[in-house]
Coordinates of C-alpha atoms and ligand atoms in Angstrom, one line a residue:
X1315 CA 86.9 119.2 135.4
X1316 CA 83.2 119.3 136.4
X1317 CA 82.3 119.3 132.7
X1318 CA 84.4 116.2 132.2
X1319 CA 82.8 114.4 135.1
X1320 CA 79.3 115.3 133.8
X1321 CA 80.3 114.0 130.5
X1322 CA 81.6 110.7 132.0
X1323 CA 78.4 110.2 134.1
X1324 CA 76.1 110.9 131.2
X1325 CA 77.9 108.8 128.6
X1326 CA 79.2 106.0 130.9
X1327 CA 82.4 106.1 128.7
X1328 CA 85.9 106.8 130.0
X1329 CA 87.6 110.1 129.1
X1330 CA 91.3 110.4 128.3
X1331 CA 93.4 113.4 128.0
X1332 CA 97.3 113.7 127.4
X1333 CA 99.9 116.1 128.5
X1334 CA 97.6 118.3 130.6
X1335 CA 99.5 121.1 132.4
X1336 CA 99.1 121.8 136.0
X1337 CA 101.1 124.4 137.9
X1338 CA 102.1 123.8 141.5
X1339 CA 105.1 123.7 143.8
X1340 CA 106.2 120.1 144.3
X1341 CA 109.7 120.6 145.6
X1342 CA 108.7 122.9 148.3
X1343 CA 110.9 125.9 147.3
X1344 CA 108.1 128.3 147.1
X1345 CA 108.1 128.6 143.3
X1346 CA 105.5 126.7 141.4
X1347 CA 106.6 124.6 138.4
X1348 CA 104.6 123.2 135.4
X1349 CA 103.8 119.6 135.5
X1350 CA 102.2 117.5 132.7
X1351 CA 99.8 114.6 133.3
X1352 CA 98.1 112.1 131.2
X1353 CA 94.5 111.7 132.7
X1354 CA 92.0 109.0 132.6
X1355 CA 88.5 109.5 134.0
X1356 CA 87.2 105.8 134.4
X1357 CA 83.5 105.5 135.2
X1358 CA 82.7 102.6 137.6
X1359 CA 79.3 101.1 137.0
X1360 CA 76.9 99.4 139.4
X1361 CA 74.7 96.5 138.6
X1362 CA 72.2 98.7 136.7
X1363 CA 75.0 100.0 134.5
X1364 CA 74.8 103.4 136.4
X1365 CA 77.9 105.3 137.2
X1366 CA 78.4 105.3 141.0
X1367 CA 81.9 106.5 141.1
X1368 CA 84.7 107.8 138.8
X1369 CA 88.3 106.7 139.3
X1370 CA 90.8 109.4 138.1
X1371 CA 94.2 108.0 137.2
X1372 CA 96.8 110.7 136.6
X1373 CA 100.3 109.8 135.3
X1374 CA 103.0 112.3 135.3
X1375 CA 104.6 112.7 131.9
X1376 CA 106.5 116.0 132.4
X1377 CA 109.9 114.6 131.4
X1378 CA 108.5 113.0 128.2
X1379 CA 106.8 116.4 127.4
X1380 CA 110.0 118.3 128.0
X1381 CA 112.1 115.9 126.0
X1382 CA 109.7 116.3 123.0
X1383 CA 109.9 120.1 123.3
X1384 CA 113.6 120.0 123.2
X1385 CA 113.6 117.6 120.1
X1386 CA 111.1 119.8 118.3
X1387 CA 112.9 123.0 119.0
X1388 CA 116.3 121.5 117.9
X1389 CA 114.7 120.2 114.7
X1390 CA 113.4 123.7 114.1
X1391 CA 116.9 125.2 114.7
X1392 CA 118.5 122.6 112.3
X1393 CA 116.0 123.4 109.6
X1394 CA 116.7 127.2 109.9
X1395 CA 120.5 126.5 109.9
X1396 CA 120.1 124.4 106.8
X1397 CA 118.2 127.1 105.0
X1398 CA 120.8 129.8 106.0
X1399 CA 123.5 127.5 104.7
X1400 CA 121.8 127.0 101.4
X1401 CA 121.1 130.7 100.9
X1402 CA 124.7 131.6 101.8
X1403 CA 126.0 128.9 99.2
X1404 CA 123.7 130.3 96.6
X1405 CA 125.0 133.9 97.1
X1406 CA 128.5 132.8 97.3
X1407 CA 128.4 130.9 94.1
X1408 CA 127.2 134.0 92.3
X1409 CA 130.1 136.0 93.7
X1410 CA 132.6 133.3 92.5
X1411 CA 131.3 133.2 89.0
X1412 CA 131.9 136.8 88.2
X1413 CA 135.7 136.9 88.6
X1414 CA 135.9 133.4 86.8
X1415 CA 134.2 135.0 83.8
X1416 CA 136.7 137.8 83.9
X1417 CA 139.6 135.3 83.9
X1418 CA 138.1 133.6 80.8
X1419 CA 137.7 136.9 79.1
X1420 CA 141.4 138.0 79.7
X1421 CA 142.7 134.6 78.6
X1422 CA 140.8 135.1 75.3
X1423 CA 142.3 138.5 74.8
X1424 CA 145.8 137.2 75.4
X1425 CA 145.2 134.1 73.0
X1426 CA 144.0 136.4 70.3
X1427 CA 147.3 138.4 70.6
X1428 CA 145.5 141.7 71.5
X1429 CA 148.4 142.5 74.0
X1430 CA 151.1 141.4 71.6
X1431 CA 152.5 138.2 70.1
X1432 CA 152.1 135.0 72.2
X1433 CA 154.7 132.2 72.0
X1434 CA 153.8 128.5 71.8
X1435 CA 154.8 127.9 75.3
X1436 CA 152.6 130.9 76.5
X1437 CA 149.7 129.5 74.5
X1438 CA 150.1 126.1 76.1
X1439 CA 150.0 127.9 79.6
X1440 CA 146.9 129.8 78.6
X1441 CA 145.2 126.5 77.5
X1442 CA 145.8 125.2 81.0
X1443 CA 144.5 128.4 82.6
X1444 CA 141.3 128.0 80.5
X1445 CA 140.9 124.3 81.3
X1446 CA 141.2 125.0 85.0
X1447 CA 138.8 127.9 84.7
X1448 CA 136.2 125.7 83.0
X1449 CA 136.7 123.0 85.8
X1450 CA 136.2 125.6 88.5
X1451 CA 133.1 126.9 86.8
X1452 CA 131.6 123.5 86.6
X1453 CA 132.2 122.8 90.2
X1454 CA 130.6 126.3 91.1
X1455 CA 127.7 125.5 88.9
X1456 CA 127.2 122.2 90.8
X1457 CA 127.4 123.8 94.1
X1458 CA 124.9 126.4 93.0
X1459 CA 122.4 123.9 91.7
X1460 CA 122.8 121.9 94.8
X1461 CA 122.1 124.9 97.1
X1462 CA 119.2 126.0 94.9
X1463 CA 117.5 122.6 95.3
X1464 CA 118.3 122.5 99.0
X1465 CA 116.7 125.9 99.5
X1466 CA 113.6 124.9 97.7
X1467 CA 114.3 127.3 94.9
X1468 CA 114.1 124.8 91.9
X1469 CA 111.0 125.0 89.8
X1470 CA 110.1 122.1 87.5
X1471 CA 108.3 122.4 84.1
X1472 CA 106.6 119.0 84.2
X1473 CA 105.1 117.9 80.8
X1474 CA 104.7 114.8 78.8
X1475 CA 107.9 113.7 77.0
X1476 CA 108.8 110.9 74.6
X1477 CA 111.4 108.6 76.3
X1478 CA 113.0 107.8 72.9
X1479 CA 113.5 111.4 72.1
X1480 CA 115.3 112.1 75.4
X1481 CA 117.5 109.1 74.9
X1482 CA 118.3 110.2 71.3
X1483 CA 119.2 113.7 72.4
X1484 CA 121.8 112.4 74.7
X1485 CA 123.9 110.9 72.0
X1486 CA 125.3 114.0 70.4
X1487 CA 126.2 115.5 73.8
X1488 CA 128.1 112.5 75.1
X1489 CA 129.8 111.0 71.9
X1490 CA 132.7 113.4 72.0
X1491 CA 133.6 112.5 75.7
X1492 CA 133.2 108.7 74.9
X1493 CA 135.3 108.9 71.8
X1494 CA 138.0 110.9 73.7
X1495 CA 138.1 108.2 76.4
X1496 CA 137.9 105.2 73.9
X1497 CA 134.5 104.1 75.2
X1498 CA 132.0 102.3 73.0
X1499 CA 128.8 104.3 73.7
X1500 CA 125.4 103.3 72.4
X1501 CA 121.6 103.4 73.0
X1502 CA 119.5 100.2 73.0
X1503 CA 116.2 100.4 70.9
X1504 CA 113.6 102.3 72.9
X1505 CA 109.7 102.1 72.5
X1506 CA 109.0 105.1 70.4
X1507 CA 105.5 105.6 72.1
X1508 CA 106.7 105.5 75.7
X1509 CA 106.0 108.8 77.5
X1510 CA 107.0 110.1 80.9
X1511 CA 106.1 113.2 82.9
X1512 CA 109.2 115.3 83.7
X1513 CA 111.0 118.5 83.1
X1514 CA 112.9 118.0 79.8
X1515 CA 116.0 119.9 80.7
X1516 CA 116.3 118.3 84.2
X1517 CA 115.7 114.8 83.0
X1518 CA 118.4 115.3 80.3
X1519 CA 120.7 116.8 82.9
X1520 CA 120.4 113.6 85.1
X1521 CA 120.9 111.2 82.3
X1522 CA 124.0 113.2 81.1
X1523 CA 125.4 113.0 84.6
X1524 CA 124.8 109.2 84.7
X1525 CA 126.3 108.6 81.2
X1526 CA 129.1 111.0 82.0
X1527 CA 130.0 109.1 85.2
X1528 CA 129.8 105.7 83.3
X1529 CA 132.3 107.1 80.8
X1530 CA 134.5 108.6 83.5
X1531 CA 134.7 105.5 85.7
X1532 CA 135.2 102.9 82.8
X1533 CA 138.5 102.2 81.4
X1534 CA 139.3 102.9 77.7
X1535 CA 137.9 100.0 75.6
X1536 CA 134.8 99.7 77.8
X1537 CA 131.1 99.8 76.9
X1538 CA 128.5 102.2 78.1
X1539 CA 124.8 101.6 77.1
X1540 CA 121.6 103.6 77.7
X1541 CA 118.2 102.1 77.5
X1542 CA 114.5 102.8 78.4
X1543 CA 111.5 100.6 79.1
X1544 CA 108.1 100.7 80.8
X1545 CA 107.5 99.0 84.2
X1546 CA 104.0 99.5 85.5
X1547 CA 103.4 103.2 86.2
X1548 CA 107.1 104.0 85.6
X1549 CA 109.4 104.7 82.8
X1550 CA 112.9 103.2 83.6
X1551 CA 116.0 104.6 82.1
X1552 CA 119.1 102.5 82.6
X1553 CA 122.8 103.4 82.2
X1554 CA 125.0 100.4 82.3
X1555 CA 128.8 100.2 82.1
X1556 CA 131.5 97.5 82.5
X1557 CA 133.7 99.8 84.4
X1558 CA 135.4 99.6 87.9
X1559 CA 132.2 99.2 89.9
X1560 CA 131.2 100.5 93.2
X1561 CA 131.6 98.6 96.6
X1562 CA 128.3 97.4 98.0
X1563 CA 128.9 99.6 101.1
X1564 CA 128.9 102.7 99.0
X1565 CA 125.8 102.2 96.9
X1566 CA 123.7 104.5 98.9
X1567 CA 126.3 107.0 100.2
X1568 CA 127.4 107.9 96.6
X1569 CA 124.1 109.8 96.4
X1570 CA 125.2 111.9 99.4
X1571 CA 126.7 115.4 98.6
X1572 CA 130.5 115.4 98.3
X1573 CA 130.9 111.6 98.5
X1574 CA 133.3 109.9 96.4
X1575 CA 134.7 106.4 96.3
X1576 CA 138.5 106.0 96.6
X1577 CA 139.0 109.6 95.6
X1578 CA 142.5 110.6 95.1
X1579 CA 143.6 114.2 94.8
X1580 CA 145.8 113.4 91.8
X1581 CA 142.6 113.0 89.6
X1582 CA 140.9 116.4 90.0
X1583 CA 139.0 115.9 86.7
X1584 CA 136.7 113.7 88.6
X1585 CA 134.5 116.4 90.1
X1586 CA 133.4 117.2 93.6
X1587 CA 130.9 114.4 94.3
X1588 CA 127.8 116.5 93.7
X1589 CA 126.6 115.0 90.5
X1590 CA 124.7 112.1 91.9
X1591 CA 123.3 114.1 94.9
X1592 CA 121.9 116.7 92.5
X1593 CA 120.6 114.0 90.1
X1594 CA 118.6 112.3 92.9
X1595 CA 117.3 115.5 94.3
X1596 CA 116.1 116.5 90.8
X1597 CA 114.6 113.1 90.2
X1598 CA 112.7 113.1 93.5
X1599 CA 111.6 116.7 92.7
X1600 CA 109.9 115.3 89.6
X1601 CA 108.3 112.3 91.7
X1602 CA 110.9 109.9 90.4
X1603 CA 114.1 108.4 91.8
X1604 CA 117.5 107.0 91.1
X1605 CA 119.1 103.8 92.4
X1606 CA 122.4 102.0 91.7
X1607 CA 123.4 98.4 91.4
X1608 CA 127.0 97.3 90.9
X1609 CA 129.5 94.5 91.1
X1610 CA 133.3 95.4 91.6
X1611 CA 135.3 94.9 88.5
X1612 CA 132.3 94.0 86.5
X1613 CA 130.3 97.2 86.1
X1614 CA 127.4 99.4 87.4
X1615 CA 123.8 100.0 86.4
X1616 CA 122.1 103.3 87.4
X1617 CA 118.3 103.3 87.0
X1618 CA 116.3 106.5 86.8
X1619 CA 112.5 106.0 87.3
X1620 CA 110.1 108.7 86.2
X1621 CA 106.3 108.7 86.2
X1622 CA 104.8 107.2 83.1
X1623 CA 102.1 108.8 81.2
X1624 CA 99.9 108.4 78.1
X1625 CA 99.1 104.9 79.2
X1626 CA 96.0 103.7 77.3
X1627 CA 93.5 101.0 78.4
X1628 CA 94.6 101.3 82.1
Ligands
LIG2065 P1 131.8 112.9 90.9 O1 131.7 112.1 89.7 O2 131.8 114.4 90.8 O3 132.8 112.5 92.0 P2 129.1 111.9 91.6 O4 128.1 112.4 92.6 O5 128.6 112.0 90.1 O6 130.4 112.7 91.7 O7 129.5 110.5 91.9 C1 130.0 110.1 93.2 C2 130.9 108.9 93.2 O8 130.2 107.8 92.8 C3 132.1 109.0 92.2 O9 133.1 109.8 92.8 C4 132.5 107.7 92.0 O10 133.3 107.1 93.0 C5 131.2 106.9 92.1 N1 130.4 106.5 90.8 C6 129.5 107.3 90.2 N2 129.2 106.6 89.0 C7 130.0 105.6 88.8 C8 130.1 104.5 88.0 N3 129.4 104.4 86.8 N4 131.0 103.6 88.0 C9 131.8 103.6 89.2 N5 131.7 104.5 90.2 C10 130.8 105.5 90.0

């Protein structure tokens, strides 16, 4: 305290300090408590600009300091709980995949007639077992990816990529699904020079999810288009459909885990609502983002933006 007074006298400048602890018994119960004060040592100057006195203003801020401590400790607890949850999910997903692989193996043996002849009705039942097994495996893989990203365990191999090549590589992967649903799928012409910085597998995973959704949520006869273009420092990939659309109130929440619009249990083929959450997390992990625009009954546009590279003359 004397040091501070000396400093204020020498400099003629006020000195401020926040949340300084002081231990004393203020409620008279004989037990000292810690109080916190914001302090101002204000020099009072005479006509010659000399310090003739120092006013000390102390404001008690104990409640504020305690509230801040509580908030910080609950945030730390929430972060620890989140990490534990993610690690539990990652471990569980591994445990779930092993028996699922066994199911697929035994179905295959039965189909091949290894255990004796199989009737047409039995084959049909086996086909359904296999379809359910595949669906469950997809869900578990989604949960596993989500848990991995949440636990900060996803690594990205960022490198320069040609946007047109990425768009081109999607076609072969989504055409069977588009054909099966009677959707006209196509890619708009894309600048062959345009380059982005991203992890190739991940950016393809995101686009496959966006195109997959567009096909899923558009009625047969509908149109789905993918395109890419430059916008300043960004490469924008857009996936458009003329499907059912998304209500304005849901345009943000669809990116939250396990959020689905108008979900009915009678359509289990529609997934668990993790696709967009994973896609956004992956996009952000590569310094990009995803956004959605939509009009009910008219269609939706999903935009993936990734960092552009290889720009000459800028
Ligand atoms: P999932 O497809 O597994 O339900 P997603 O996270 O991929 O999960 O999508 C979340 C929800 O967003 C979907 O359930 C659907 O309601 C809505 N949605 C996503 N893409 C579209 C689209 N192109 N058109 C209409 N609704 C969509």
